PDB file of C-alpha atoms in Angstrom:
ATOM      1  CA  MET A   1       0.095  -0.016   0.002  1.00 49.00           C
ATOM      2  CA  PHE A   2       2.725   2.539   0.834  1.00 48.00           C
ATOM      3  CA  SER A   3       5.671   0.670  -0.863  1.00 48.00           C
ATOM      4  CA  GLU A   4       8.279   2.377  -2.923  1.00 48.00           C
ATOM      5  CA  GLU A   5       7.147   0.529  -6.131  1.00 45.00           C
ATOM      6  CA  TYR A   6       3.556   1.879  -5.425  1.00 39.00           C
ATOM      7  CA  CYS A   7       4.819   5.352  -5.023  1.00 45.00           C
ATOM      8  CA  ASN A   8       7.120   5.144  -8.159  1.00 44.00           C
ATOM      9  CA  ARG A   9       4.052   3.641 -10.237  1.00 39.00           C
ATOM     10  CA  ASN A  10       1.837   6.611  -9.232  1.00 40.00           C
ATOM     11  CA  ARG A  11       4.238   9.634  -9.553  1.00 42.00           C
ATOM     12  CA  LYS A  12       4.117  10.013 -13.364  1.00 43.00           C
ATOM     13  CA  LEU A  13       0.408   9.245 -13.552  1.00 37.00           C
ATOM     14  CA  ALA A  14      -0.501  11.762 -10.855  1.00 41.00           C
ATOM     15  CA  SER A  15       1.809  14.359 -12.511  1.00 42.00           C
ATOM     16  CA  HIS A  16       0.253  13.615 -15.935  1.00 39.00           C
ATOM     17  CA  LEU A  17      -3.466  14.002 -14.615  1.00 38.00           C
ATOM     18  CA  LEU A  18      -2.639  17.008 -12.707  1.00 40.00           C
ATOM     19  CA  LYS A  19      -1.135  18.874 -15.816  1.00 41.00           C
ATOM     20  CA  LEU A  20      -3.909  17.715 -18.140  1.00 36.00           C
ATOM     21  CA  HIS A  21      -7.061  17.875 -16.034  1.00 40.00           C
ATOM     22  CA  PHE A  22      -6.963  18.995 -12.573  1.00 42.00           C
ATOM     23  CA  VAL A  23      -4.646  21.810 -12.132  1.00 40.00           C
ATOM     24  CA  PRO A  24      -7.016  24.330 -13.458  1.00 41.00           C
ATOM     25  CA  VAL A  25      -9.742  23.299 -11.146  1.00 45.00           C
ATOM     26  CA  MET A  26      -7.497  23.254  -8.048  1.00 44.00           C
ATOM     27  CA  MET A  27      -5.784  26.427  -8.882  1.00 40.00           C
ATOM     28  CA  MET A  28      -9.119  28.353  -8.701  1.00 45.00           C
ATOM     29  CA  PHE A  29      -9.182  27.299  -5.063  1.00 59.00           C
ATOM     30  CA  ASN A  30      -5.628  26.861  -3.852  1.00 75.00           C
ATOM     31  CA  PRO A  31      -2.572  26.879  -6.070  1.00 81.00           C
ATOM     32  CA  ALA A  32      -0.626  25.012  -3.397  1.00 89.00           C
ATOM     33  CA  ILE A  33      -2.639  21.807  -3.782  1.00 88.00           C
ATOM     34  CA  ALA A  34      -1.300  20.944  -7.164  1.00 85.00           C
ATOM     35  CA  GLU A  35       2.349  21.515  -6.074  1.00 90.00           C
ATOM     36  CA  PHE A  36       1.688  19.385  -2.954  1.00 93.00           C
ATOM     37  CA  LEU A  37       0.164  16.479  -4.901  1.00 88.00           C
ATOM     38  CA  GLN A  38       3.018  16.584  -7.544  1.00 89.00           C
ATOM     39  CA  ALA A  39       5.630  16.487  -4.810  1.00 93.00           C
ATOM     40  CA  TYR A  40       3.835  13.933  -2.570  1.00 93.00           C
ATOM     41  CA  ALA A  41       5.503  10.677  -3.791  1.00 92.00           C
ATOM     42  CA  HIS A  42       9.033  12.221  -3.617  1.00 95.00           C
ATOM     43  CA  ASP A  43       8.430  13.602  -0.310  1.00 97.00           C
ATOM     44  CA  GLN A  44       6.897  10.579   1.358  1.00 96.00           C
ATOM     45  CA  PRO A  45      10.150   8.817   2.260  1.00 96.00           C
ATOM     46  CA  PHE A  46      11.522  12.040   3.863  1.00 97.00           C
ATOM     47  CA  ARG A  47       8.264  12.645   5.917  1.00 97.00           C
ATOM     48  CA  TRP A  48       8.040   9.073   7.248  1.00 97.00           C
ATOM     49  CA  THR A  49      10.752   6.605   7.973  1.00 96.00           C
ATOM     50  CA  ALA A  50      10.587   3.103   6.412  1.00 96.00           C
ATOM     51  CA  GLU A  51       9.499   1.774   9.814  1.00 96.00           C
ATOM     52  CA  ASP A  52       6.734   4.428   9.944  1.00 97.00           C
ATOM     53  CA  LEU A  53       5.365   3.216   6.540  1.00 96.00           C
ATOM     54  CA  ALA A  54       5.605  -0.436   7.484  1.00 96.00           C
ATOM     55  CA  ALA A  55       3.647   0.346  10.705  1.00 96.00           C
ATOM     56  CA  GLN A  56       0.912   2.105   8.728  1.00 96.00           C
ATOM     57  CA  GLY A  57       0.644  -0.854   6.451  1.00 95.00           C
ATOM     58  CA  ARG A  58       0.415  -3.196   9.324  1.00 96.00           C
ATOM     59  CA  PHE A  59      -2.248  -1.151  11.004  1.00 97.00           C
ATOM     60  CA  ALA A  60      -4.365  -0.927   7.749  1.00 96.00           C
ATOM     61  CA  GLU A  61      -3.892  -4.622   6.900  1.00 96.00           C
ATOM     62  CA  THR A  62      -5.189  -5.622  10.347  1.00 96.00           C
ATOM     63  CA  ALA A  63      -8.115  -3.221  10.458  1.00 96.00           C
ATOM     64  CA  LEU A  64      -9.249  -4.135   6.987  1.00 96.00           C
ATOM     65  CA  LYS A  65      -8.787  -7.986   7.107  1.00 95.00           C
ATOM     66  CA  GLY A  66     -11.592  -9.817   5.996  1.00 94.00           C
ATOM     67  CA  VAL A  67     -13.531  -7.115   4.369  1.00 94.00           C
ATOM     68  CA  ALA A  68     -13.800  -5.691   0.794  1.00 94.00           C
ATOM     69  CA  TRP A  69     -12.449  -2.170   0.907  1.00 94.00           C
ATOM     70  CA  SER A  70     -11.757   0.979  -1.206  1.00 92.00           C
ATOM     71  CA  ASP A  71      -8.283   2.554  -1.142  1.00 92.00           C
ATOM     72  CA  TRP A  72      -8.821   6.323  -0.730  1.00 93.00           C
ATOM     73  CA  SER A  73      -5.009   6.724  -0.054  1.00 91.00           C
ATOM     74  CA  ASP A  74      -4.364   6.282  -3.769  1.00 84.00           C
ATOM     75  CA  PRO A  75      -2.939   9.562  -5.138  1.00 80.00           C
ATOM     76  CA  ILE A  76      -4.728   8.907  -8.532  1.00 79.00           C
ATOM     77  CA  LEU A  77      -8.065   8.479  -6.691  1.00 77.00           C
ATOM     78  CA  ALA A  78      -7.502  11.686  -4.618  1.00 73.00           C
ATOM     79  CA  LEU A  79      -7.720  13.735  -7.723  1.00 75.00           C
ATOM     80  CA  PRO A  80     -11.368  13.137  -8.702  1.00 80.00           C
ATOM     81  CA  LEU A  81     -12.471  12.974  -5.091  1.00 84.00           C
ATOM     82  CA  LEU A  82     -10.964  16.324  -4.448  1.00 80.00           C
ATOM     83  CA  GLN A  83     -12.657  17.826  -7.589  1.00 77.00           C
ATOM     84  CA  ALA A  84     -16.039  16.364  -6.658  1.00 78.00           C
ATOM     85  CA  ALA A  85     -15.759  17.923  -3.141  1.00 76.00           C
ATOM     86  CA  MET A  86     -14.717  21.246  -4.505  1.00 74.00           C
ATOM     87  CA  LEU A  87     -17.375  21.391  -7.131  1.00 73.00           C
ATOM     88  CA  ASN A  88     -20.018  19.586  -5.156  1.00 74.00           C
ATOM     89  CA  THR A  89     -20.628  16.923  -7.786  1.00 75.00           C
ATOM     90  CA  PRO A  90     -21.247  13.212  -7.473  1.00 75.00           C
ATOM     91  CA  THR A  91     -18.354  10.671  -7.612  1.00 75.00           C
ATOM     92  CA  SER A  92     -18.295   7.685  -9.920  1.00 66.00           C
ATOM     93  CA  LEU A  93     -17.311   5.413  -7.022  1.00 74.00           C
ATOM     94  CA  GLU A  94     -19.654   2.588  -5.771  1.00 74.00           C
ATOM     95  CA  HIS A  95     -21.747   3.244  -2.599  1.00 80.00           C
ATOM     96  CA  ASP A  96     -22.626   0.749   0.117  1.00 86.00           C
ATOM     97  CA  GLN A  97     -19.071  -0.310   0.382  1.00 91.00           C
ATOM     98  CA  GLU A  98     -17.954  -2.435   3.364  1.00 95.00           C
ATOM     99  CA  ALA A  99     -14.900  -0.302   4.201  1.00 96.00           C
ATOM    100  CA  ILE A 100     -12.783   2.557   3.083  1.00 95.00           C
ATOM    101  CA  LEU A 101      -9.219   3.508   3.825  1.00 96.00           C
ATOM    102  CA  LEU A 102      -8.688   7.217   4.535  1.00 97.00           C
ATOM    103  CA  ALA A 103      -5.003   7.900   4.025  1.00 96.00           C
ATOM    104  CA  GLY A 104      -2.574   9.521   1.761  1.00 94.00           C
ATOM    105  CA  PRO A 105      -2.633  13.057   0.211  1.00 93.00           C
ATOM    106  CA  LEU A 106      -6.479  13.210   0.204  1.00 93.00           C
ATOM    107  CA  SER A 107      -6.610  12.868   4.018  1.00 95.00           C
ATOM    108  CA  GLU A 108      -4.073  15.778   4.376  1.00 94.00           C
ATOM    109  CA  ILE A 109      -5.625  18.299   2.170  1.00 91.00           C
ATOM    110  CA  MET A 110      -9.371  17.603   2.620  1.00 90.00           C
ATOM    111  CA  PRO A 111     -10.704  18.795   6.023  1.00 90.00           C
ATOM    112  CA  ALA A 112     -12.409  16.397   8.427  1.00 94.00           C
ATOM    113  CA  GLU A 113     -15.824  17.987   8.098  1.00 93.00           C
ATOM    114  CA  THR A 114     -15.625  17.334   4.323  1.00 91.00           C
ATOM    115  CA  LEU A 115     -13.718  14.021   4.109  1.00 93.00           C
ATOM    116  CA  ILE A 116     -15.650  12.061   6.790  1.00 94.00           C
ATOM    117  CA  PRO A 117     -19.223  12.699   5.430  1.00 90.00           C
ATOM    118  CA  LEU A 118     -17.931  12.160   1.869  1.00 90.00           C
ATOM    119  CA  ALA A 119     -16.594   8.846   2.811  1.00 92.00           C
ATOM    120  CA  GLN A 120     -19.521   7.810   4.966  1.00 91.00           C
ATOM    121  CA  ALA A 121     -21.831   8.616   1.910  1.00 88.00           C
ATOM    122  CA  HIS A 122     -20.105   5.687   0.233  1.00 91.00           C
ATOM    123  CA  LEU A 123     -20.391   3.256   3.045  1.00 92.00           C
ATOM    124  CA  ASN A 124     -23.105   0.809   4.081  1.00 91.00           C
ATOM    125  CA  PRO A 125     -24.734   1.568   7.346  1.00 88.00           C
ATOM    126  CA  ALA A 126     -22.559  -1.022   9.095  1.00 89.00           C
ATOM    127  CA  GLY A 127     -19.416  -0.082   7.070  1.00 92.00           C
ATOM    128  CA  LYS A 128     -16.003   0.739   8.503  1.00 94.00           C
ATOM    129  CA  LEU A 129     -13.832   3.731   8.061  1.00 96.00           C
ATOM    130  CA  VAL A 130     -10.192   3.235   8.768  1.00 97.00           C
ATOM    131  CA  GLY A 131      -7.921   6.293   8.931  1.00 97.00           C
ATOM    132  CA  ILE A 132      -4.312   7.209   8.964  1.00 98.00           C
ATOM    133  CA  ILE A 133      -4.739  11.042   9.146  1.00 98.00           C
ATOM    134  CA  PRO A 134      -1.925  13.605   9.401  1.00 98.00           C
ATOM    135  CA  CYS A 135      -2.837  15.877  12.153  1.00 98.00           C
ATOM    136  CA  LEU A 136      -1.675  17.585  15.500  1.00 98.00           C
ATOM    137  CA  ARG A 137      -1.547  15.989  18.881  1.00 97.00           C
ATOM    138  CA  ASP A 138      -3.327  18.871  20.647  1.00 96.00           C
ATOM    139  CA  ASN A 139      -3.513  22.573  20.573  1.00 95.00           C
ATOM    140  CA  SER A 140      -0.466  23.503  22.423  1.00 96.00           C
ATOM    141  CA  PRO A 141       0.908  26.996  21.577  1.00 96.00           C
ATOM    142  CA  GLU A 142       3.365  25.587  19.057  1.00 96.00           C
ATOM    143  CA  SER A 143       0.815  23.278  17.368  1.00 97.00           C
ATOM    144  CA  GLN A 144      -1.854  25.981  17.403  1.00 97.00           C
ATOM    145  CA  HIS A 145       0.536  28.454  15.709  1.00 97.00           C
ATOM    146  CA  PHE A 146       1.355  25.856  13.049  1.00 98.00           C
ATOM    147  CA  MET A 147      -2.458  25.284  12.446  1.00 97.00           C
ATOM    148  CA  ASP A 148      -3.023  28.933  12.091  1.00 97.00           C
ATOM    149  CA  LEU A 149      -0.249  29.399   9.618  1.00 97.00           C
ATOM    150  CA  ALA A 150      -1.297  26.442   7.632  1.00 97.00           C
ATOM    151  CA  ALA A 151      -4.889  27.531   7.540  1.00 95.00           C
ATOM    152  CA  GLU A 152      -3.792  30.879   6.207  1.00 93.00           C
ATOM    153  CA  LYS A 153      -1.239  29.743   3.697  1.00 93.00           C
ATOM    154  CA  LEU A 154      -2.145  26.224   2.783  1.00 94.00           C
ATOM    155  CA  TRP A 155      -5.124  24.294   4.009  1.00 93.00           C
ATOM    156  CA  PRO A 156      -6.600  23.481   7.627  1.00 94.00           C
ATOM    157  CA  TYR A 157      -5.010  20.918   9.821  1.00 97.00           C
ATOM    158  CA  HIS A 158      -6.863  19.655  12.828  1.00 97.00           C
ATOM    159  CA  THR A 159      -6.046  18.188  16.172  1.00 98.00           C
ATOM    160  CA  ALA A 160      -6.770  14.466  16.694  1.00 97.00           C
ATOM    161  CA  GLU A 161      -9.561  15.424  19.005  1.00 97.00           C
ATOM    162  CA  VAL A 162     -11.241  17.387  16.289  1.00 97.00           C
ATOM    163  CA  TRP A 163     -11.129  14.387  13.973  1.00 97.00           C
ATOM    164  CA  LEU A 164     -12.689  12.191  16.618  1.00 96.00           C
ATOM    165  CA  GLU A 165     -15.471  14.854  17.207  1.00 95.00           C
ATOM    166  CA  VAL A 166     -16.258  14.966  13.563  1.00 95.00           C
ATOM    167  CA  LEU A 167     -16.470  11.032  13.394  1.00 95.00           C
ATOM    168  CA  GLN A 168     -18.947  11.191  16.417  1.00 93.00           C
ATOM    169  CA  ASP A 169     -20.989  14.021  14.749  1.00 92.00           C
ATOM    170  CA  ALA A 170     -21.283  11.938  11.622  1.00 91.00           C
ATOM    171  CA  GLY A 171     -22.928   9.239  13.690  1.00 89.00           C
ATOM    172  CA  PHE A 172     -19.995   6.937  14.623  1.00 89.00           C
ATOM    173  CA  ALA A 173     -20.711   6.208  18.379  1.00 83.00           C
ATOM    174  CA  ALA A 174     -17.610   6.827  20.590  1.00 78.00           C
ATOM    175  CA  THR A 175     -17.992   3.138  21.560  1.00 79.00           C
ATOM    176  CA  GLY A 176     -17.458   2.132  17.807  1.00 87.00           C
ATOM    177  CA  ILE A 177     -14.316   4.285  17.302  1.00 92.00           C
ATOM    178  CA  LYS A 178     -10.770   2.919  18.301  1.00 95.00           C
ATOM    179  CA  ALA A 179      -8.141   5.519  17.903  1.00 96.00           C
ATOM    180  CA  GLU A 180      -4.375   6.315  18.572  1.00 97.00           C
ATOM    181  CA  PHE A 181      -2.247   9.265  17.893  1.00 98.00           C
ATOM    182  CA  VAL A 182       1.326   8.483  16.789  1.00 97.00           C
ATOM    183  CA  ALA A 183       3.945  11.085  16.769  1.00 97.00           C
ATOM    184  CA  ARG A 184       6.102  11.447  13.475  1.00 96.00           C
ATOM    185  CA  PRO A 185       8.937  13.914  14.290  1.00 94.00           C
ATOM    186  CA  GLN A 186      10.877  13.295  11.109  1.00 96.00           C
ATOM    187  CA  PHE A 187       8.490  15.627   9.261  1.00 97.00           C
ATOM    188  CA  ALA A 188       9.883  18.790  10.755  1.00 97.00           C
ATOM    189  CA  ALA A 189      13.437  17.639  10.549  1.00 96.00           C
ATOM    190  CA  SER A 190      13.054  16.856   6.816  1.00 97.00           C
ATOM    191  CA  ALA A 191      11.321  20.173   6.050  1.00 98.00           C
ATOM    192  CA  LEU A 192      13.895  22.380   7.917  1.00 97.00           C
ATOM    193  CA  THR A 193      16.844  20.604   6.063  1.00 97.00           C
ATOM    194  CA  ASP A 194      15.161  21.189   2.742  1.00 96.00           C
ATOM    195  CA  LYS A 195      14.735  17.527   1.775  1.00 98.00           C
ATOM    196  CA  LEU A 196      10.987  18.163   0.712  1.00 98.00           C
ATOM    197  CA  GLN A 197      10.163  19.306  -2.844  1.00 97.00           C
ATOM    198  CA  PHE A 198       7.095  21.027  -1.419  1.00 97.00           C
ATOM    199  CA  LYS A 199       8.847  23.988   0.222  1.00 97.00           C
ATOM    200  CA  PRO A 200       5.857  25.592   1.944  1.00 97.00           C
ATOM    201  CA  PHE A 201       6.212  23.164   4.833  1.00 98.00           C
ATOM    202  CA  ALA A 202       9.628  24.582   5.591  1.00 98.00           C
ATOM    203  CA  GLU A 203       8.272  27.992   5.578  1.00 97.00           C
ATOM    204  CA  LEU A 204       5.661  27.088   8.082  1.00 97.00           C
ATOM    205  CA  PHE A 205       8.095  25.526  10.471  1.00 98.00           C
ATOM    206  CA  ARG A 206      10.486  28.462  10.112  1.00 97.00           C
ATOM    207  CA  ALA A 207       7.641  30.862  10.769  1.00 97.00           C
ATOM    208  CA  VAL A 208       6.857  28.694  13.975  1.00 97.00           C
ATOM    209  CA  GLU A 209      10.619  29.341  15.108  1.00 97.00           C
ATOM    210  CA  ALA A 210      10.429  32.971  14.229  1.00 97.00           C
ATOM    211  CA  ALA A 211       7.536  33.372  16.592  1.00 96.00           C
ATOM    212  CA  GLY A 212       9.555  32.122  19.469  1.00 97.00           C
ATOM    213  CA  TYR A 213       8.452  28.484  19.474  1.00 96.00           C
ATOM    214  CA  GLY A 214      10.442  25.323  18.745  1.00 95.00           C
ATOM    215  CA  ALA A 215       9.515  23.721  15.433  1.00 95.00           C
ATOM    216  CA  HIS A 216      10.364  20.210  16.853  1.00 94.00           C
ATOM    217  CA  GLU A 217       7.952  20.955  19.675  1.00 96.00           C
ATOM    218  CA  VAL A 218       4.971  20.991  17.253  1.00 97.00           C
ATOM    219  CA  GLY A 219       2.903  17.944  17.986  1.00 97.00           C
ATOM    220  CA  TRP A 220       2.982  16.642  14.454  1.00 98.00           C
ATOM    221  CA  GLY A 221       1.809  13.179  13.866  1.00 98.00           C
ATOM    222  CA  GLU A 222      -1.135  10.969  12.670  1.00 97.00           C
ATOM    223  CA  LEU A 223      -4.347   9.726  14.000  1.00 98.00           C
ATOM    224  CA  HIS A 224      -4.870   5.897  13.493  1.00 98.00           C
ATOM    225  CA  PHE A 225      -8.609   5.171  13.854  1.00 97.00           C
ATOM    226  CA  ILE A 226     -11.220   2.532  13.083  1.00 97.00           C
ATOM    227  CA  ALA A 227     -14.736   3.752  12.975  1.00 96.00           C
ATOM    228  CA  GLN A 228     -17.360   1.040  12.831  1.00 90.00           C
ATOM    229  CA  GLY A 229     -20.868   1.999  11.649  1.00 81.00           C
ATOM    230  CA  PHE A 230     -24.054   0.336  13.085  1.00 69.00           C
ATOM    231  CA  GLU A 231     -27.231  -0.917  11.146  1.00 54.00           C
TER     232      GLU A 231
END
């Protein structure tokens, strides 16, 4: 799911689709989105270690074992889903699915209040959402400043608590949600050492430092969750 082969296979396809079809649409809303998607496959091994990616794969494999599921972590699938959400048009994906994996670039650039209902609309009533969501641990001063800057310059990031609240508001009972926040400190280090093609992340962390906070104190990581629906 997150292998090097998978990333290499999708890099050229994603770039091709962006250039031909989706850049004009996304540029109307946020020009950084196209740049982020084009750089995603290159930046992935710098934002996550090999061990991080392996752990993500194990979590998804365990959570999705025994059910038919749709992979919304696919960068290629992210493009039409993003366009559908932006333009409020229906998707061509099947509904009444057993499970959906929310991960990858779509889970980062689409806010919780948009992504969760969109995915839920494609699930059957007892369906399962499995998430690997980039987010902040809490709203500490460092993390809050990062979130404020990101909302102004890129797109919103939420805390893990907000993602869980959106899941509950969407009808997933708290008893039907299993969740864990996992810290990913490599992200800040890679951004600040200019290893990423997508440069706005480095600008965000440097702005955090310029405000007197420690960039490495930003509570960056990801929320792993399993949200089970009920008939």
